[in-house]
Short mmCIF file of C-alpha atoms in Angstrom, two decimals:
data_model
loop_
_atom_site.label_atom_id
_atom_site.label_comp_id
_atom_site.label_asym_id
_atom_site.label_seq_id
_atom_site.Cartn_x
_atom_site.Cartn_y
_atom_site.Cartn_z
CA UNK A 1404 111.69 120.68 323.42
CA UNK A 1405 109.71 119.49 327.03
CA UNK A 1406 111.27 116.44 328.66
CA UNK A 1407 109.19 113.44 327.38
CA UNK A 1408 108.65 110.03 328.68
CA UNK A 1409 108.30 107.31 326.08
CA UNK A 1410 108.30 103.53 326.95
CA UNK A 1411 109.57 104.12 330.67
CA UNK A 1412 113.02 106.14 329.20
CA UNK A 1413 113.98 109.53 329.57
CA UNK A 1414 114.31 111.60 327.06
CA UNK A 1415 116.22 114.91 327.43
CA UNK A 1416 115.99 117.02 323.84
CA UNK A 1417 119.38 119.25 323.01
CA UNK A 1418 118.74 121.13 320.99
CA UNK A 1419 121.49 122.68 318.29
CA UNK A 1420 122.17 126.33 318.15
CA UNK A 1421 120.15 128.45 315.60
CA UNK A 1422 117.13 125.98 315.33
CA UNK A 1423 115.44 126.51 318.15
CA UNK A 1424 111.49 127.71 317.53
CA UNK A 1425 112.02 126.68 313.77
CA UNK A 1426 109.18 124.24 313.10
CA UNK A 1427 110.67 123.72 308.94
CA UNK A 1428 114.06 122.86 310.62
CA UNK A 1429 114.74 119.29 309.90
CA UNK A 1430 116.18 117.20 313.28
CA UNK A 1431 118.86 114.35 313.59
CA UNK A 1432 118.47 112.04 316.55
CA UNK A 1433 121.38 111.12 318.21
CA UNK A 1434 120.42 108.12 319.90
CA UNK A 1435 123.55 108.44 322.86
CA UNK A 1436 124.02 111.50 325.38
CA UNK A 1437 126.21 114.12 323.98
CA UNK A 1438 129.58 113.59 323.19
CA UNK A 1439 129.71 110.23 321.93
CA UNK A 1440 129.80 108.78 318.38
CA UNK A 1441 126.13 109.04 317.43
CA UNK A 1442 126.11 112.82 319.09
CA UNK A 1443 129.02 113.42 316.46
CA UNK A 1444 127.63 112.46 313.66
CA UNK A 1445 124.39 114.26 313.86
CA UNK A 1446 126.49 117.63 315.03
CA UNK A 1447 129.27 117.25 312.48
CA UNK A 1448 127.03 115.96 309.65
CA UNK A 1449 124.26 118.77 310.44
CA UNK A 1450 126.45 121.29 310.65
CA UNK A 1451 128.38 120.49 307.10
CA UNK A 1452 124.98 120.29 305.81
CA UNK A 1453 123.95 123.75 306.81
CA UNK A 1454 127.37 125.54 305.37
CA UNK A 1455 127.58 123.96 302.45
CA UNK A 1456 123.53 124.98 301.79
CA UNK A 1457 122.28 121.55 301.22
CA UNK A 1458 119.50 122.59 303.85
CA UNK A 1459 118.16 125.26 304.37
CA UNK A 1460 117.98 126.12 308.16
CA UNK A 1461 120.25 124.44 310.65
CA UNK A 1462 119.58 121.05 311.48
CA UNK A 1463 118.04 120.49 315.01
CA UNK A 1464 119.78 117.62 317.18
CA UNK A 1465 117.86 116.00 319.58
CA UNK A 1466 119.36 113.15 322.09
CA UNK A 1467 117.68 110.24 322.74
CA UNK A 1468 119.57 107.84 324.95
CA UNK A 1469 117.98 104.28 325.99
CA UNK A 1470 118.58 100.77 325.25
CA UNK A 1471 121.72 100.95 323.37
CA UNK A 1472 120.05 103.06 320.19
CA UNK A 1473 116.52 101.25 320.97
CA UNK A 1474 114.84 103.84 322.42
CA UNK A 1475 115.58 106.22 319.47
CA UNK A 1476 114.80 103.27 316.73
CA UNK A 1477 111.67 102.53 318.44
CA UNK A 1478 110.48 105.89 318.53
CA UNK A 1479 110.96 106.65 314.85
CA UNK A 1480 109.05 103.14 313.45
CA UNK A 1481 106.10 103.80 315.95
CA UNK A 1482 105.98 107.83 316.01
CA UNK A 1483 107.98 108.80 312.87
CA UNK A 1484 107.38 106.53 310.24
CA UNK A 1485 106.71 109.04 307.83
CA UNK A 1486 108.55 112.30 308.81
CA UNK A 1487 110.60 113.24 305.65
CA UNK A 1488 112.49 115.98 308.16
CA UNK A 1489 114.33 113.49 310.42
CA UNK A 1490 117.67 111.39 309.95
CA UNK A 1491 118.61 109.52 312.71
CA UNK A 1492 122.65 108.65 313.45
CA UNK A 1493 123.61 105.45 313.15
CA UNK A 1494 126.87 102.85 313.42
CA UNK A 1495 127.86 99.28 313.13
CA UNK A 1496 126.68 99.36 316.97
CA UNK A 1497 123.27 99.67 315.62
CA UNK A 1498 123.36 96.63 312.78
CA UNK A 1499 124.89 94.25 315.27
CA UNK A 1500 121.90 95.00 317.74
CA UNK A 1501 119.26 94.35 315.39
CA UNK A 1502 121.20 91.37 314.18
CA UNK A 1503 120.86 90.21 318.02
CA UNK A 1504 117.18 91.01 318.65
CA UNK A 1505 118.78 93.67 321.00
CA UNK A 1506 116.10 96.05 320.02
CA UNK A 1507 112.72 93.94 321.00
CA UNK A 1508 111.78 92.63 318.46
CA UNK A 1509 112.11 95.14 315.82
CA UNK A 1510 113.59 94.87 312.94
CA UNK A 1511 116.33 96.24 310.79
CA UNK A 1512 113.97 96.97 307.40
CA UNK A 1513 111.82 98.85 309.53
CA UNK A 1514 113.73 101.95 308.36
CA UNK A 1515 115.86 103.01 305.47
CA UNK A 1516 119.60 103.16 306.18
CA UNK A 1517 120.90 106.18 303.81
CA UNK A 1518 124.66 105.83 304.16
CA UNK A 1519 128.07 105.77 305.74
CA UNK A 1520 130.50 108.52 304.89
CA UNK A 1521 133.47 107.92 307.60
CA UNK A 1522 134.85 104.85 309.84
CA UNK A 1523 136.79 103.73 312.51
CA UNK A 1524 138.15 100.56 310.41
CA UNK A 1525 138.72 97.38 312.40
CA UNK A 1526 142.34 95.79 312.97
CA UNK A 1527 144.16 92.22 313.34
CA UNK A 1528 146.88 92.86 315.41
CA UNK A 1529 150.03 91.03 317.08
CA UNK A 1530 152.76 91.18 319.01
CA UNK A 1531 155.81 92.54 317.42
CA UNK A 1532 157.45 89.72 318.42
CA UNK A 1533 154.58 86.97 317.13
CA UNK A 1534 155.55 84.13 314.38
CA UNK A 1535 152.24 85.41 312.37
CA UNK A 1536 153.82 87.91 309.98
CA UNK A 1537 150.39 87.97 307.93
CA UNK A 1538 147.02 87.74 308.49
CA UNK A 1539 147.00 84.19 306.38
CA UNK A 1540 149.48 83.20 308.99
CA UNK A 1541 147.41 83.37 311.84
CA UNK A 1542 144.15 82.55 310.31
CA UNK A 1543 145.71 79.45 308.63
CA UNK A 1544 146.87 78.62 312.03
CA UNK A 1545 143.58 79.04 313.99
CA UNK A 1546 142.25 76.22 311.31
CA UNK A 1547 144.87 74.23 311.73
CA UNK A 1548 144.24 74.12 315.65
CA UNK A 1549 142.00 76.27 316.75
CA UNK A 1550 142.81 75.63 320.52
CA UNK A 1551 146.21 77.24 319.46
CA UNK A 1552 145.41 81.16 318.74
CA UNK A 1553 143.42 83.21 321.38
CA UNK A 1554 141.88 86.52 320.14
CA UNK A 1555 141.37 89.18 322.63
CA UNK A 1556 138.77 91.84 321.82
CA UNK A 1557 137.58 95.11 323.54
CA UNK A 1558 133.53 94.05 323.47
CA UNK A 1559 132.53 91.28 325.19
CA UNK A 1560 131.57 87.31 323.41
CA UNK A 1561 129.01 87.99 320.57
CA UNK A 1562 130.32 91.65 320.04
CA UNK A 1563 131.15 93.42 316.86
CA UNK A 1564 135.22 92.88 318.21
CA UNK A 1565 134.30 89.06 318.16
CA UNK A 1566 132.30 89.23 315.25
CA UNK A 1567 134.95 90.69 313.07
CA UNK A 1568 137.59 87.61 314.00
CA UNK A 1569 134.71 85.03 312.98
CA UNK A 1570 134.05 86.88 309.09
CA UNK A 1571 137.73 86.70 308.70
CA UNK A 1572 137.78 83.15 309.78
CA UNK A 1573 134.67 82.23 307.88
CA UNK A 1574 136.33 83.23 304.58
CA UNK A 1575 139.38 81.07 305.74
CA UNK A 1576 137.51 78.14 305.35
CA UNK A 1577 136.59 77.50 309.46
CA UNK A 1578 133.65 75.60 309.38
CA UNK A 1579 133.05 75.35 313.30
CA UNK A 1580 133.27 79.01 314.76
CA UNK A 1581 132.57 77.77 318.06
CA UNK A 1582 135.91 76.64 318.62
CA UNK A 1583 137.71 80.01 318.09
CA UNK A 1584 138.72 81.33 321.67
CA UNK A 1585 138.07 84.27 321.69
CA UNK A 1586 138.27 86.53 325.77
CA UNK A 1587 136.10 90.11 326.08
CA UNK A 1588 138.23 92.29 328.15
CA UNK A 1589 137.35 96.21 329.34
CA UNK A 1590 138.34 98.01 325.84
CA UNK A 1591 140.94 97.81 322.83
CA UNK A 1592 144.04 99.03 325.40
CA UNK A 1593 143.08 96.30 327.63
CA UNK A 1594 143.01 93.53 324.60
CA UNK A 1595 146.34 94.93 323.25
CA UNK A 1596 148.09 94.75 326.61
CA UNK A 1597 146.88 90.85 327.25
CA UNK A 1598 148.80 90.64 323.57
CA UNK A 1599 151.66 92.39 324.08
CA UNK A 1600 152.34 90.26 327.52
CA UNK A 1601 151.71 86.69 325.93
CA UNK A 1602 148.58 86.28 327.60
CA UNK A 1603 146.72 86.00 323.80
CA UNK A 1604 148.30 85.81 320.66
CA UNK A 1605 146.35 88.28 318.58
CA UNK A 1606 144.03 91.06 319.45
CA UNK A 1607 140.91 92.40 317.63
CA UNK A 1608 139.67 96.06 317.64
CA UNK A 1609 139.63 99.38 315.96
CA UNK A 1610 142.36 100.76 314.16
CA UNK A 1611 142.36 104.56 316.82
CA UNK A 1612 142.79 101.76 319.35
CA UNK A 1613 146.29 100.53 318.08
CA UNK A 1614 148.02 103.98 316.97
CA UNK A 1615 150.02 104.61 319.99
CA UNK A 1616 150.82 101.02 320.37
CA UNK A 1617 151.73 100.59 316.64
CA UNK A 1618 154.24 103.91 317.06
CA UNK A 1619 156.01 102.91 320.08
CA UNK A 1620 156.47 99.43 317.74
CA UNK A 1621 155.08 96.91 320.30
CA UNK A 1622 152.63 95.70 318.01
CA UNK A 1623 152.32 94.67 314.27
CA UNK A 1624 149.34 94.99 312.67
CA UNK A 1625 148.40 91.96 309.88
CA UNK A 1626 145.70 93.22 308.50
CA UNK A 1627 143.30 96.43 308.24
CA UNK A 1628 139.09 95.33 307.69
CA UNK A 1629 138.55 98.52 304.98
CA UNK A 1630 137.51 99.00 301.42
CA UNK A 1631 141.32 100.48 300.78
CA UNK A 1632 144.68 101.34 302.99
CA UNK A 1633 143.69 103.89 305.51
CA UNK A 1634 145.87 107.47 304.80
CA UNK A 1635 148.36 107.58 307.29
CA UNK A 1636 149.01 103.78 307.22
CA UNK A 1637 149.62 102.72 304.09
CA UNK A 1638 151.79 100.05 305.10
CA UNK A 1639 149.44 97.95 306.82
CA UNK A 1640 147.47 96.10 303.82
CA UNK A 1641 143.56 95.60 303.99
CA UNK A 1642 142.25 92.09 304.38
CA UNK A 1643 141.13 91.70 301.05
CA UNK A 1644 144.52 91.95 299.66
CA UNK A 1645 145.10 88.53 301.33
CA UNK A 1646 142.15 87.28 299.90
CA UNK A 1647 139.96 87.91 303.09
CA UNK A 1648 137.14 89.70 301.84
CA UNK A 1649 136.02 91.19 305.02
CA UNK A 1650 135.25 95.20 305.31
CA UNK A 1651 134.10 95.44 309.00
CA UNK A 1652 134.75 99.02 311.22
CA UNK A 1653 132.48 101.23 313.06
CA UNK A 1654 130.85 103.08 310.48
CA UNK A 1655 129.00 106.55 311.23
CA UNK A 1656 125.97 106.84 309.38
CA UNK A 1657 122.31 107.78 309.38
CA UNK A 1658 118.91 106.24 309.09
CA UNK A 1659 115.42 107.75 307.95
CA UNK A 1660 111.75 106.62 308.52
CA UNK A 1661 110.78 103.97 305.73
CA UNK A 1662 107.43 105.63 305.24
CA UNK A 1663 109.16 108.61 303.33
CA UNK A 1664 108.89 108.67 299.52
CA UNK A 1665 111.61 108.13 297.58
CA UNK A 1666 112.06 111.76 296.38
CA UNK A 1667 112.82 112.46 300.33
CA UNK A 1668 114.95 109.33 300.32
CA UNK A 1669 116.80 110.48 297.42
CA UNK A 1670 116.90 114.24 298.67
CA UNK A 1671 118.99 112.58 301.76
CA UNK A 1672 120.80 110.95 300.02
CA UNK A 1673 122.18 113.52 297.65
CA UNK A 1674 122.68 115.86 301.46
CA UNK A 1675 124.80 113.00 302.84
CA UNK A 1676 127.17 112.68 299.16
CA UNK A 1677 127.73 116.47 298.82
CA UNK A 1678 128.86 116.15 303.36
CA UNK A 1679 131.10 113.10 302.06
CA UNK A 1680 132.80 115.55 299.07
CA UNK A 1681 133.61 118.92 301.13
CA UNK A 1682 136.63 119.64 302.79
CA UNK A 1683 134.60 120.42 306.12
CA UNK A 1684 134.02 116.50 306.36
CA UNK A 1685 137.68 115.67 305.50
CA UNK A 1686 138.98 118.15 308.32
CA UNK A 1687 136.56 116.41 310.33
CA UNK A 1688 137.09 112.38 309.81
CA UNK A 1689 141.02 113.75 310.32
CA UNK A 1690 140.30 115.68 313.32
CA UNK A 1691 138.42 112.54 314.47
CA UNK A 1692 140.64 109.75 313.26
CA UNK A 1693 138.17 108.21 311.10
CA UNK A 1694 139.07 106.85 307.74
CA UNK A 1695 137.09 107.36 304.28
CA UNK A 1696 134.14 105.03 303.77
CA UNK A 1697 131.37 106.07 301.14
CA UNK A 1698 128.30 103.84 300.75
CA UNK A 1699 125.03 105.86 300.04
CA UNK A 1700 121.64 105.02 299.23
CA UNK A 1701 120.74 101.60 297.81
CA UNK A 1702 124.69 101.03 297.81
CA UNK A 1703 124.80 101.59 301.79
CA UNK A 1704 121.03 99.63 301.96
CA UNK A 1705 122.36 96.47 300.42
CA UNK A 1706 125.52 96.45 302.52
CA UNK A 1707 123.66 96.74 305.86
CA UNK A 1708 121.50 94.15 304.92
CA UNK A 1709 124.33 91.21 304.33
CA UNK A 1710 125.81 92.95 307.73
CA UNK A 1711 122.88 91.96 309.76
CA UNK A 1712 121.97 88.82 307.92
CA UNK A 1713 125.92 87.45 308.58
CA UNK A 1714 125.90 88.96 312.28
CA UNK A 1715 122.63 87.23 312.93
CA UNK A 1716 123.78 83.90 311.67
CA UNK A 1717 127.08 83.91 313.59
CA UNK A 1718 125.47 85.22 316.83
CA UNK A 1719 122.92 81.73 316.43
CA UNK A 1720 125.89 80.02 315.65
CA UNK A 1721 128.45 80.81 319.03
CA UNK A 1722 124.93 80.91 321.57
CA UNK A 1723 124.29 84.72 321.71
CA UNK A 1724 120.81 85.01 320.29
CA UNK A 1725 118.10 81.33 319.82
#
């Protein structure tokens, strides 16, 4: 595929191995250079797809980096609308941005999510040494006094680290989310270090951020944001157990045009379940440290649709979008 220019971006097409001059191959946009999330997902989740003979040919990966996923999104709702051969990768980066009008104005129905089959679930975490020995503890205690608790997070005010400690506190009965201090520092290490030292008494972030941390036993974790204990950690208990019904991680997922029919919808769909059942996608959320997380279909649809309706009331709430 030729270099392309499309709304002032460049757009460099990789192409995967085996589908090259294969016009019936179907393609997965990674919206992100290679090597990052989104270029895993389409790779790993192509791949699967070819060897376990859900598609036919292998799966052709194009990236498409710009504007934080934008470029890519764009693209497919004014050039793909109705290609029933591409998927598109996706992750809770991608609902908080259309949450925030980070995209320009476009929209998250624009396209049909199809589903999340692995995560990077999202953490509470203290000091080992911290009074909170539960994530009612400190949450009761931000409500109490807000001024007294200071979360530190690896994304900056307004990000999905921030967002996460505002759903938690939402269900806790804070009515004011303005008042929860909250400091963005330069990634999870960073936030866990400003905990460990006193500087903040709880930290916010993703659970492969607080492994090594956990081990060495300089933290304690109060509270895991997934559907059920991750493997591996069973004794850290998930929100919802304490009554904080909050399921918030970085997902890895896909997308399609919405102009497909539903028989193309559905054909994706089925794909995506059969990757989430094989032992090629197990070794692979192990290899990669992400943690089960099947939503499909309608199922996946509904649950990225209260995502970005919460997200985009909390960002008007604390300033970050009008």
């Amino acid at each position: 595929m030729n270099l392309k220019i499309f709304r002032g971006f460049a757009v460099a097409a990789v192409v995967s191995v085996g589908a090259a001059g294969s016009a019936a191959a179907a393609e997965c946009i990674a919206p992100a250079n290679p090597g990052g999330g989104w270029d895993f997902t389409c790779r790993t989740i192509g791949k699967i797809m070819h060897d376990i003979g859900v598609v036919d040919q292998p799966i052709q990966v194009t990236n498409m980096a710009g504007g934080g996923g934008g470029l890519a999104f764009s693209h497919v709702v004014t050039k793909r609308d109705d290609d029933p051969e591409l998927i598109v990768a996706a992750s809770s980066a991608t609902a908080t941005r259309l949450a925030q009008n980070a995209y320009g104005g476009l929209t998250a129905d624009q396209v049909r999510f199809l589903g999340a089959i692995g995560v990077d679930p999202g953490v509470i975490a203290v000091a080992a040494d911290s009074p909170h020995m539960s994530l009612n503890d400190l949450l009761d205690a931000v409500v109490a006094d807000p001024a007294s608790v200071t979360f530190a997070g690896g994304s900056a005010v307004g990000g999905f680290d921030h967002l996460k400690v505002l759903m938690a506190l939402n269900r806790a009965g804070l009515t004011d989310i303005r008042t929860v201090k909250y400091i963005g520092v330069d990634g999870g290490a960073d936030a866990i270090t400003q905990t460990i030292g006193g500087h903040t008494q709880a930290m916010t972030g993703d659970i492969s951020e607080v492994v090594g941390f956990l081990k060495a036993g300089e933290i304690r974790v109060l509270a895991v944001f997934a559907d059920e204990r991750v493997p591996g950690f069973e004794d850290i208990p998930t929100a919802r157990e304490q009554g904080i019904d909050v399921v918030a991680g970085n997902w890895r997922g896909l997308y399609v045009p919405k102009g497909i029919s539903d028989e193309d919808y559905m054909k994706w769909s089925n794909a995506l379940q059969a990757v989430a059942d094989s032992d090629a996608w197990a070794e692979a959320m192990a290899a990669r440290g992400l943690a089960p997380f099947n939503k499909v279909g309608d199922d996946f649809q509904n649950y990225v649709n209260a995502v970005v309706a919460e997200i985009e009331q909390m960002s008007r709430e604390i300033g970050v979008i009008q």
